[in-house]
Amino acid sequence: MKAGEIRKKYLDFFEKQGHVIVPSAPLVPENDPTTLFTGSGMQPMLQYFLGTPHPLGKRVTDSQKSFRSQDIEEVGDNRHTTFFEMLGNWSFGDYFKAEQISWMFEFLTKEVGLDPNNLYVTCFRGNDDLEIPRDTFSAEKWQELFSGKGIGAEIADFPEENGMQGARIFYYNEKKNWWSRVGVPGNMPEGEPGGPDTEMFWDFGIERELHEKSQWKDEPCHVNCDCGRFVEIGNNVFMEYVKTASGFEKLPKPNVDFGGGLERLEMAARNNPDIFHIDLFDSALAVLEEESGSKYGANEKQTKAFRVILDHMRAAVFLISDGVTPSNTDQGYVLRRLIRRSVRFADTISHKHKPIDERNILGAIAEAFIQKYKGAYPELITQSDTIINEIEQEEKRFRMTLERGLKEFNKLKGKSLSGADVALLYQTFGFPFELTLEIAGEEGMTIDEEGFRVAMDDHRALSRAGSEKKFKGGLADTTEKTTRLHTAHHLLLKALQMVLGPEVHQRGSNITQERLRIDFNYGSKMTEDQKKQVEGIVNEKIKAGIEVVRTEMALEEAEKLGAEHEFNAKYPERVSVYSVGPIAHPFSLEFCGGPHVGNTNELGHFKIQKEEAVAAGIRRIKAVLE
Ligand code: SER
């Protein structure tokens, strides 16, 4: 079964169970200051677990484009990718464990046709200190379902120490069977929702010998072992707790958050433990084989290079289609790194003998992905020129700097690299820090990282460090300070349109507790007078004490009202809009999930700190509330 078919079957199945299908949110989240990328299906849904009603009801399902930059280094084994599609279904205070587990069993065994003999599951062991009990309900529900198929399903504890014990259902602690956006309970800030989960694993069976060959051979194999015999194919999170100052409290209503890797489901359906063998990669893989004149899997080094290029180029295609362009900060920096790593790995498998201007192959690989995904993601076709162009330009640029940089690098060989050396490679030859680190690692050299940071005390290094500080899993900060800046952001956009013209729209946004940032389309630097006017309008609206109102309405209606919306975003049939002022004659009206203050008089004094260019035709404002 191909991924496209699994995606469709999943959405149809959950639609039959009363869920509304919603489109994937973009890979670059709007109004979420703490994360660069959408890394899971639940991220855009956060507020609905905490009690805001979802405009489409209590049952929602989707296939969410997801990107995890923290996995860049992991790519190269048989199952890690940075980009993936996460199938998701959610109960916002509606059904709970019994329904979810039964539906999952039915979906996996009947719809996808997986042999239940190769399915294993895990549940939460419980933790007395946290006062969260063992999830015996889920374990017994699974047992009942397996028994219904005539399959023995013993429940066992401590698989980490005692191995499989002939069982099928296992208890693990909160490191494995607890889910929140920031991981284990101890990491969760106050107000963050989370809960125990039950995960499903596929056993590749024939690959049992993998464990014997792995570095874990002296420890017992179990479903969460990293040897590659098992792969997790889905996670049912029972979001029923919220972190408080003293521990955990139950949320007003329990929720279900299911996330399953589409690609991994195809691996299970094919019973092939190599994710790069699934159909979504096949045409791009064929391009690589053609270009390199070698079959995938020829040797270890070539296998890794193929995997890195396939993963990174697929991610690059989707990131560019969501508006990211290569740059030295934030999302653009990650994209640049993906493309530049691909170039490096491409050169290890092919045509180094070719003249430099004939080596470019990334455009052809991107084209293969666009063709493969165009049915499910038609925006790839409308954006295909931009995607190919950005990738080809970046590849060309990097090849030129790579040639020069490697020469310089070779001169430095044989010693450890000082901070100044690394900074020189970055500033003069465009070597991203991680690239230098990788090349140095290959050459057995060390790097003075701290020295590099000192040497690079300019805005590029700072912005990179800033993005590292952000939460990996994507914590939307909903503190009072951030919320106030969010409302100020709406006022600012409207004021910009009044001063600079109605064709000004938002092209990016990032709000922290300290400041707001907005990117918008405008051709020239703003004058001092324009900035003063904008500040004046925002402060006047703050003083006027205008109410901020959330309204749910049909997408069509919101569009008719001319509500501001995200560049490139797709919306469901019902949307949430925020108006500053009454919805009938608002000062500002935006598609937005919130949160916002109740009245503009809560904001304080608004001040623009900086106005600058970020790209051709795109300006950026940073502003604060004092
Ligand atoms: N939030 C869970 C995950 O990302 C399940 O959707 O794994």
XYZ file of C-alpha atoms and ligand atoms in Angstrom:
633
model
C 0.000 0.000 0.000
C 1.348 3.420 -0.966
C 1.460 6.426 1.329
C -1.150 8.307 -0.709
C -3.594 5.453 -0.223
C -2.869 5.206 3.516
C -3.392 8.968 3.928
C -6.760 8.741 2.197
C -7.890 5.644 4.084
C -6.972 7.237 7.399
C -8.855 10.479 6.756
C -11.883 8.608 5.367
C -11.894 6.234 8.336
C -11.909 9.023 10.903
C -14.423 11.035 8.923
C -16.697 8.005 9.228
C -16.178 8.179 12.990
C -17.576 11.715 13.018
C -14.362 13.732 12.527
C -14.058 16.810 10.329
C -11.039 16.777 7.992
C -8.973 19.988 8.259
C -6.108 21.105 5.989
C -2.490 20.942 7.121
C -1.215 24.098 8.813
C 1.937 25.641 7.262
C 5.389 24.406 8.341
C 6.198 27.854 9.669
C 3.841 28.583 12.539
C 2.347 32.034 12.825
C 2.139 33.776 16.169
C 4.138 31.108 17.951
C 7.258 32.805 19.225
C 8.965 29.800 20.665
C 9.372 27.473 17.763
C 10.623 27.823 14.212
C 8.661 24.957 12.708
C 5.486 22.930 13.051
C 6.860 19.650 14.377
C 3.718 17.710 15.183
C 0.059 17.580 14.333
C -1.049 18.782 17.750
C 0.989 21.992 17.745
C -1.570 24.052 15.813
C -4.304 22.531 18.043
C -2.922 23.498 21.436
C -5.582 25.954 22.493
C -8.353 23.409 21.910
C -6.941 21.077 24.562
C -6.994 23.934 27.011
C -10.665 24.670 26.490
C -11.155 27.007 23.496
C -13.879 25.348 21.404
C -12.695 24.266 17.948
C -14.852 25.947 15.302
C -15.489 22.607 13.612
C -16.483 20.652 16.689
C -14.988 18.137 19.047
C -13.635 15.640 16.499
C -11.008 16.742 14.022
C -8.563 14.858 11.786
C -5.766 15.821 9.365
C -2.425 14.983 7.811
C -0.007 17.631 9.060
C 3.256 18.572 7.335
C 5.877 18.413 10.071
C 9.554 19.287 10.277
C 11.968 18.518 13.109
C 15.261 20.334 12.689
C 16.647 18.622 15.774
C 16.715 15.396 13.744
C 19.040 16.703 11.021
C 22.004 14.822 12.466
C 19.982 11.620 12.890
C 19.208 11.358 9.192
C 21.228 8.572 7.616
C 19.835 5.555 9.460
C 16.907 3.505 8.192
C 14.073 5.483 9.770
C 14.841 9.105 10.641
C 13.693 11.994 8.487
C 13.402 15.703 9.239
C 10.211 16.216 7.230
C 7.309 13.832 7.612
C 3.566 13.794 7.485
C 1.814 13.194 10.748
C -1.639 11.694 10.561
C -3.667 13.064 13.438
C -7.049 12.693 15.055
C -8.263 14.631 18.056
C -10.956 14.439 20.633
C -11.433 17.799 22.316
C -13.141 16.629 25.479
C -15.232 14.055 23.620
C -14.330 10.337 23.217
C -11.459 8.838 25.173
C -9.341 5.707 25.576
C -11.797 2.931 24.688
C -12.877 4.427 21.349
C -9.392 5.547 20.347
C -7.722 2.209 20.987
C -10.484 0.229 19.254
C -10.445 2.497 16.193
C -6.668 2.308 15.957
C -6.710 -1.460 16.090
C -9.369 -1.540 13.385
C -7.592 1.022 11.213
C -4.230 -0.740 11.383
C -5.434 -4.281 10.949
C -8.420 -3.845 8.595
C -7.799 -0.642 6.646
C -4.024 -0.870 6.282
C -4.131 -4.644 6.557
C -1.266 -5.007 9.025
C -0.828 -8.460 10.535
C -1.627 -8.035 14.252
C 0.951 -10.723 15.015
C 3.626 -8.113 14.253
C 2.052 -5.339 16.314
C 3.228 -4.486 19.828
C 2.066 -1.750 22.168
C 3.307 0.166 25.195
C 1.444 1.879 28.039
C 2.310 4.167 30.953
C 3.692 2.407 34.041
C 2.431 5.080 36.468
C 4.460 7.180 38.864
C 3.638 7.500 42.548
C 5.678 10.669 42.990
C 3.662 12.375 40.272
C 0.482 10.779 41.619
C -0.356 9.556 38.120
C -1.604 5.973 38.105
C -0.576 3.073 35.881
C -2.680 2.941 32.697
C -4.143 -0.509 33.185
C -7.272 0.495 31.248
C -5.351 0.883 27.988
C -3.278 -2.268 28.532
C -6.390 -4.344 29.127
C -8.231 -2.797 26.192
C -5.392 -3.770 23.862
C -5.337 -7.254 25.386
C -9.039 -7.676 24.666
C -8.605 -6.602 21.032
C -5.649 -8.913 20.378
C -7.514 -11.783 22.065
C -10.448 -11.126 19.725
C -8.094 -12.069 16.888
C -6.963 -15.174 18.720
C -3.599 -13.626 19.534
C -2.085 -14.106 22.970
C -1.219 -10.717 24.429
C 0.500 -10.897 27.771
C 1.190 -7.685 29.655
C 4.738 -7.320 31.017
C 6.653 -4.733 33.014
C 10.291 -3.583 32.949
C 11.042 -4.567 29.346
C 14.146 -2.318 29.512
C 15.637 -4.810 31.950
C 13.886 -8.059 31.183
C 13.329 -7.872 27.435
C 10.284 -9.181 25.610
C 9.308 -11.859 28.140
C 7.039 -13.437 25.534
C 4.628 -10.509 25.952
C 2.947 -8.079 23.531
C 1.943 -5.187 25.796
C 4.566 -3.395 27.902
C 4.670 -0.760 30.588
C 7.316 1.974 30.385
C 7.981 5.041 32.513
C 7.333 8.688 31.670
C 10.445 8.948 29.501
C 8.723 6.713 26.960
C 4.999 6.829 27.650
C 4.213 10.386 28.512
C 3.753 13.151 25.982
C 3.825 16.899 26.207
C 5.359 19.437 23.847
C 8.428 19.642 26.030
C 8.705 15.981 26.948
C 8.747 14.512 30.452
C 6.627 15.927 33.310
C 9.663 17.528 34.968
C 10.273 19.783 31.946
C 6.719 21.050 31.700
C 6.079 24.679 32.644
C 2.946 25.635 34.510
C -0.133 25.644 32.301
C 1.263 23.093 29.856
C -1.032 20.160 29.008
C 0.185 16.572 28.749
C -0.633 13.036 29.643
C 0.209 9.366 29.460
C 0.245 7.746 26.065
C -0.009 4.357 24.461
C 2.241 3.721 21.471
C 2.083 1.165 18.679
C 5.094 -0.573 17.182
C 5.709 -2.715 14.139
C 8.080 -5.666 14.371
C 9.982 -6.229 11.150
C 10.300 -9.857 12.148
C 12.798 -11.009 9.558
C 15.120 -8.307 10.837
C 15.531 -9.831 14.279
C 19.206 -10.354 13.633
C 19.558 -6.574 13.525
C 19.781 -6.578 17.292
C 22.602 -9.096 17.326
C 24.591 -6.861 14.995
C 23.868 -3.650 16.876
C 25.727 -1.876 19.641
C 22.936 -2.988 22.009
C 23.623 -6.689 21.498
C 24.620 -7.194 25.140
C 21.335 -5.767 26.404
C 17.929 -7.377 25.976
C 15.980 -6.241 22.904
C 12.602 -4.630 23.578
C 10.176 -2.552 21.535
C 11.829 0.767 22.449
C 15.324 -0.562 21.687
C 17.149 1.475 19.026
C 18.511 -1.484 17.065
C 15.942 -0.984 14.303
C 13.971 -4.201 14.668
C 10.906 -2.270 15.855
C 9.579 1.038 14.626
C 6.981 3.185 16.363
C 4.076 3.782 14.011
C 1.714 5.820 16.155
C 1.126 7.463 19.487
C -2.211 7.911 21.261
C -1.783 10.646 23.852
C -4.401 10.919 26.539
C -4.139 14.628 27.279
C -5.925 14.829 30.557
C -3.522 16.719 32.819
C -2.208 20.232 33.128
C 0.926 21.168 35.044
C 0.375 23.374 38.102
C 2.704 24.976 40.654
C 2.403 21.951 42.896
C 2.090 19.053 40.446
C -0.688 18.045 38.109
C -4.376 18.728 37.873
C -6.911 17.111 35.593
C -8.016 19.263 32.659
C -11.738 20.096 32.709
C -12.236 17.416 30.048
C -9.914 14.642 28.876
C -8.657 14.829 25.291
C -7.157 12.448 22.761
C -4.189 13.468 20.614
C -3.194 10.820 18.103
C -0.151 11.236 15.875
C 1.124 8.622 13.445
C 3.938 8.850 10.903
C 2.474 8.329 7.448
C 5.826 7.179 6.070
C 6.345 4.694 8.866
C 2.922 3.211 8.254
C 3.949 2.539 4.687
C 7.170 0.920 5.955
C 5.057 -1.394 8.112
C 2.627 -2.094 5.266
C 5.584 -3.074 3.070
C 7.372 -4.756 5.946
C 10.513 -2.984 4.796
C 12.618 -1.435 7.560
C 14.151 1.201 5.271
C 11.994 4.333 5.115
C 13.781 5.425 1.940
C 12.264 2.457 0.108
C 8.728 3.831 0.362
C 7.071 5.092 -2.788
C 7.288 8.783 -1.782
C 11.039 8.640 -2.376
C 11.172 6.370 -5.408
C 11.298 8.894 -8.255
C 13.810 11.156 -6.481
C 15.881 8.099 -5.670
C 15.856 7.139 -9.353
C 17.248 10.592 -10.225
C 20.064 10.077 -7.732
C 20.864 6.627 -9.097
C 20.974 8.022 -12.590
C 23.144 10.960 -11.596
C 25.545 8.930 -9.510
C 25.619 5.901 -11.801
C 25.190 3.635 -8.778
C 22.343 1.682 -7.170
C 21.101 2.783 -3.755
C 22.717 0.673 -1.050
C 26.054 0.153 -2.848
C 27.978 0.745 0.364
C 27.538 2.389 3.749
C 28.836 5.785 2.764
C 26.750 5.936 -0.387
C 23.638 4.762 1.468
C 23.997 7.543 4.000
C 24.583 10.150 1.295
C 21.456 9.059 -0.609
C 19.379 9.206 2.566
C 20.603 12.649 3.574
C 19.990 14.108 0.131
C 16.534 12.536 -0.208
C 15.457 13.698 3.211
C 16.904 17.176 3.005
C 15.660 17.933 -0.484
C 12.125 16.820 0.303
C 12.149 19.056 3.390
C 13.597 21.950 1.363
C 10.837 21.651 -1.248
C 8.109 21.881 1.402
C 9.801 24.655 3.380
C 10.177 26.842 0.306
C 6.556 26.201 -0.653
C 5.622 27.573 2.778
C 7.536 30.779 2.158
C 11.022 30.065 3.573
C 14.055 31.229 1.581
C 17.723 30.471 2.329
C 19.219 33.063 4.664
C 21.431 33.374 7.718
C 18.715 33.498 10.348
C 15.935 31.362 11.779
C 14.013 29.184 9.310
C 16.107 30.459 6.418
C 19.267 29.303 8.143
C 17.913 25.790 8.608
C 16.852 25.661 4.957
C 20.291 26.858 3.891
C 21.856 24.133 6.000
C 19.648 21.451 4.412
C 20.596 22.530 0.900
C 24.285 22.936 1.684
C 24.506 19.554 3.393
C 22.825 18.022 0.338
C 25.440 19.564 -1.925
C 28.234 18.157 0.216
C 26.783 14.666 0.262
C 25.974 14.803 -3.455
C 29.615 15.461 -4.181
C 30.667 12.359 -2.271
C 28.661 10.055 -4.528
C 29.181 11.492 -7.942
C 30.792 13.492 -10.626
C 33.460 15.325 -8.679
C 35.345 15.032 -11.925
C 32.757 17.178 -13.687
C 33.392 20.898 -14.112
C 31.738 22.819 -11.288
C 28.919 24.286 -13.370
C 27.815 20.811 -14.526
C 27.529 19.287 -11.102
C 24.240 20.818 -10.049
C 21.696 18.069 -9.446
C 19.451 19.314 -6.681
C 16.953 20.982 -9.019
C 16.206 17.629 -10.680
C 15.640 15.969 -7.325
C 13.331 18.767 -6.184
C 11.371 18.398 -9.426
C 10.880 14.681 -8.719
C 9.399 15.488 -5.295
C 7.124 18.167 -6.711
C 5.713 15.669 -9.211
C 5.325 13.006 -6.523
C 3.415 15.207 -4.075
C 1.476 17.497 -6.387
C -1.807 15.571 -5.963
C -1.916 15.954 -2.194
C -0.224 19.379 -2.130
C -1.219 21.353 -5.259
C 0.641 24.438 -3.978
C 3.866 22.669 -4.970
C 2.875 23.035 -8.598
C 1.933 26.700 -8.377
C 5.200 27.359 -6.553
C 7.384 25.019 -8.545
C 9.381 27.760 -10.322
C 10.225 29.444 -7.031
C 11.157 26.152 -5.390
C 13.478 25.030 -8.173
C 14.963 28.473 -8.567
C 15.757 28.934 -4.856
C 17.358 25.505 -4.668
C 19.407 25.906 -7.827
C 20.607 29.367 -6.829
C 21.638 28.186 -3.388
C 23.402 25.143 -4.814
C 25.335 27.308 -7.268
C 26.236 29.888 -4.642
C 27.414 27.235 -2.263
C 29.517 25.364 -4.793
C 31.472 28.508 -5.485
C 32.108 29.205 -1.815
C 32.757 25.538 -1.106
C 35.599 25.425 -3.597
C 37.253 28.431 -2.041
C 36.416 27.435 1.532
C 37.784 23.919 1.254
C 41.084 25.289 0.002
C 41.215 27.507 3.061
C 40.159 24.634 5.279
C 42.957 22.473 3.968
C 45.449 25.123 4.972
C 44.151 24.907 8.547
C 44.413 21.137 8.697
C 46.328 19.352 11.375
C 45.381 21.507 14.278
C 42.335 22.314 16.258
C 40.316 25.194 14.843
C 40.233 28.403 16.826
C 37.083 30.475 17.114
C 38.592 32.985 14.717
C 39.271 30.259 12.098
C 35.682 29.075 12.267
C 34.376 32.627 12.094
C 36.568 33.263 9.052
C 35.190 30.205 7.280
C 31.684 31.399 8.060
C 32.047 35.052 7.207
C 34.338 34.814 4.215
C 33.392 31.471 2.701
C 29.800 31.066 3.846
C 30.494 27.841 5.743
C 27.642 27.312 8.187
C 29.021 26.513 11.618
C 27.643 22.956 11.563
C 29.347 22.299 8.238
C 32.715 23.286 9.643
C 31.993 21.101 12.638
C 31.193 18.153 10.371
C 34.220 18.566 8.138
C 36.439 18.997 11.188
C 34.935 15.822 12.672
C 35.677 13.903 9.485
C 39.270 15.155 9.604
C 39.620 14.313 13.304
C 39.991 17.968 14.259
C 38.404 19.778 17.172
C 36.726 23.169 17.262
C 36.757 25.892 19.869
C 33.006 26.463 19.926
C 32.997 29.019 22.665
C 35.758 30.971 20.926
C 33.702 30.901 17.755
C 30.712 32.411 19.506
C 32.837 35.190 20.883
C 34.450 35.805 17.500
C 31.058 35.857 15.835
C 29.491 38.415 18.073
C 27.434 39.895 15.301
C 23.776 39.653 14.452
C 24.054 36.421 12.504
C 25.542 34.491 15.390
C 23.146 36.086 17.803
C 20.083 35.251 15.798
C 21.227 31.674 15.486
C 21.815 31.329 19.201
C 18.380 32.825 19.677
C 16.721 30.193 17.606
C 18.525 27.419 19.479
C 17.076 28.666 22.703
C 13.596 28.127 21.395
C 11.752 25.030 22.501
C 12.257 22.087 20.257
C 8.740 20.771 20.400
C 7.164 24.213 20.052
C 5.867 25.774 23.194
C 3.383 28.518 22.356
C 3.987 30.974 25.118
C 0.669 32.314 26.263
C 1.923 34.478 29.117
C 0.311 37.837 29.710
C 3.255 39.753 28.227
C 3.217 37.796 24.983
C -0.551 38.054 24.726
C -0.420 41.842 25.069
C 2.201 42.059 22.333
C 0.054 39.822 20.161
C -2.841 42.263 20.353
C -0.443 45.154 19.711
C 0.707 43.229 16.620
C -2.830 43.343 15.208
C -3.062 47.074 15.851
C 0.331 47.600 14.220
C -0.561 45.741 11.018
C -3.673 47.851 10.575
C -1.731 51.048 11.306
C 0.883 50.068 8.707
C -1.860 49.613 6.123
C -3.266 53.040 6.968
C 0.091 54.766 6.665
C 1.836 52.772 3.908
C -1.143 51.546 1.900
C -3.743 48.748 1.931
C -1.518 46.445 -0.135
C 0.742 45.938 2.871
C 0.288 42.464 4.371
C 2.010 40.370 6.958
C 4.758 38.070 5.670
C 5.974 36.686 8.965
C 5.574 37.136 12.647
C 7.342 36.276 15.864
C 6.337 37.359 19.320
C 8.246 36.800 22.533
C 7.639 38.149 26.009
C 10.068 40.980 25.290
C 9.037 42.228 21.856
C 6.968 41.644 18.765
C 8.343 41.274 15.289
C 6.426 41.621 12.050
C 7.630 41.156 8.485
C 5.585 42.817 5.765
C 5.785 43.641 2.090
C 6.871 47.196 1.370
C 9.383 48.454 -1.158
C 11.400 51.020 0.751
C 12.698 52.099 4.108
C 10.073 53.770 6.269
C 10.690 57.431 7.022
C 10.871 58.747 10.594
C 7.592 60.496 9.974
C 5.856 57.311 8.835
C 7.094 55.486 11.918
C 5.788 58.268 14.163
C 2.407 58.144 12.448
C 2.174 54.382 12.919
C 3.117 54.628 16.592
C 0.589 57.424 17.018
C -2.269 55.358 15.573
C -1.458 52.313 17.711
C -1.194 54.375 20.908
C -4.421 56.194 20.135
C -6.259 52.857 19.784
C -4.725 51.652 23.038
C -5.907 54.764 24.868
C -9.385 54.468 23.354
C -9.898 51.218 25.322
C -11.413 49.151 22.509
C -12.764 45.681 23.158
C -11.106 42.700 21.420
C -13.635 40.131 20.249
C -13.293 36.567 19.018
C -15.924 35.340 16.540
C -16.286 32.037 14.767
C -17.676 32.134 11.269
C -17.665 30.429 7.896
C -14.416 30.883 5.955
C -16.379 32.481 3.123
C -17.941 35.023 5.438
C -14.571 35.938 6.973
C -13.129 36.382 3.494
C -16.063 38.591 2.510
C -15.467 40.746 5.544
C -11.894 41.157 4.323
C -10.246 39.652 7.404
C -6.446 39.690 7.162
C -5.082 36.209 6.662
C -1.769 34.446 6.585
C 0.148 34.470 3.339
C -0.177 31.033 1.739
C -2.250 29.444 4.492
C -5.157 27.083 3.889
C -8.095 27.361 6.237
C -10.868 25.013 7.282
C -14.523 25.784 6.519
C -15.056 27.458 9.861
C -12.517 29.870 11.219
C -11.852 31.989 14.240
C -11.379 35.739 13.680
C -10.361 38.450 16.111
C -11.677 41.967 15.759
C -10.420 44.996 17.598
C -13.749 46.715 18.019
C -17.182 45.286 17.207
C -17.204 42.742 14.385
C -19.683 44.905 12.427
C -17.242 47.842 12.153
C -13.874 46.805 13.543
C -10.654 48.780 13.527
C -8.763 45.581 12.711
C -9.975 42.151 11.668
C -7.716 39.089 11.363
C -7.978 35.334 10.983
C -6.362 34.289 14.219
C -6.421 31.608 16.875
C -5.535 33.973 19.712
C -4.954 34.469 22.522
C -5.566 38.213 22.949
C -6.273 40.641 25.735
C -9.919 41.585 26.323
C -9.430 45.334 25.837
C -6.707 47.424 24.199
C -6.387 49.551 27.374
C -4.419 46.641 28.884
C -1.477 47.216 26.558
C 0.602 50.170 27.804
C 2.706 52.421 25.559
C 3.679 51.141 22.110
C 7.093 51.897 20.616
C 8.863 50.863 17.399
C 12.451 49.863 18.144
C 13.736 49.031 14.727
C 12.704 49.043 11.083
C 14.915 47.212 8.613
C 15.039 45.183 5.397
C 15.017 41.375 5.569
C 14.740 40.521 1.872
C 13.927 42.267 -1.368
C 10.599 44.024 -0.855
C 10.196 42.751 2.714
C 10.627 44.982 5.765
C 10.787 44.036 9.425
C 9.660 45.955 12.475
C 10.542 45.141 16.043
C 8.416 46.866 18.645
C 7.784 46.812 22.380
C 5.173 47.798 24.929
C 6.574 49.966 27.696
N 1.490 14.768 19.984
C 1.892 13.400 19.796
C 3.157 13.307 18.970
O 3.556 14.253 18.360
C 0.788 12.622 19.136
O 0.140 13.389 18.166
O 3.751 12.254 18.940
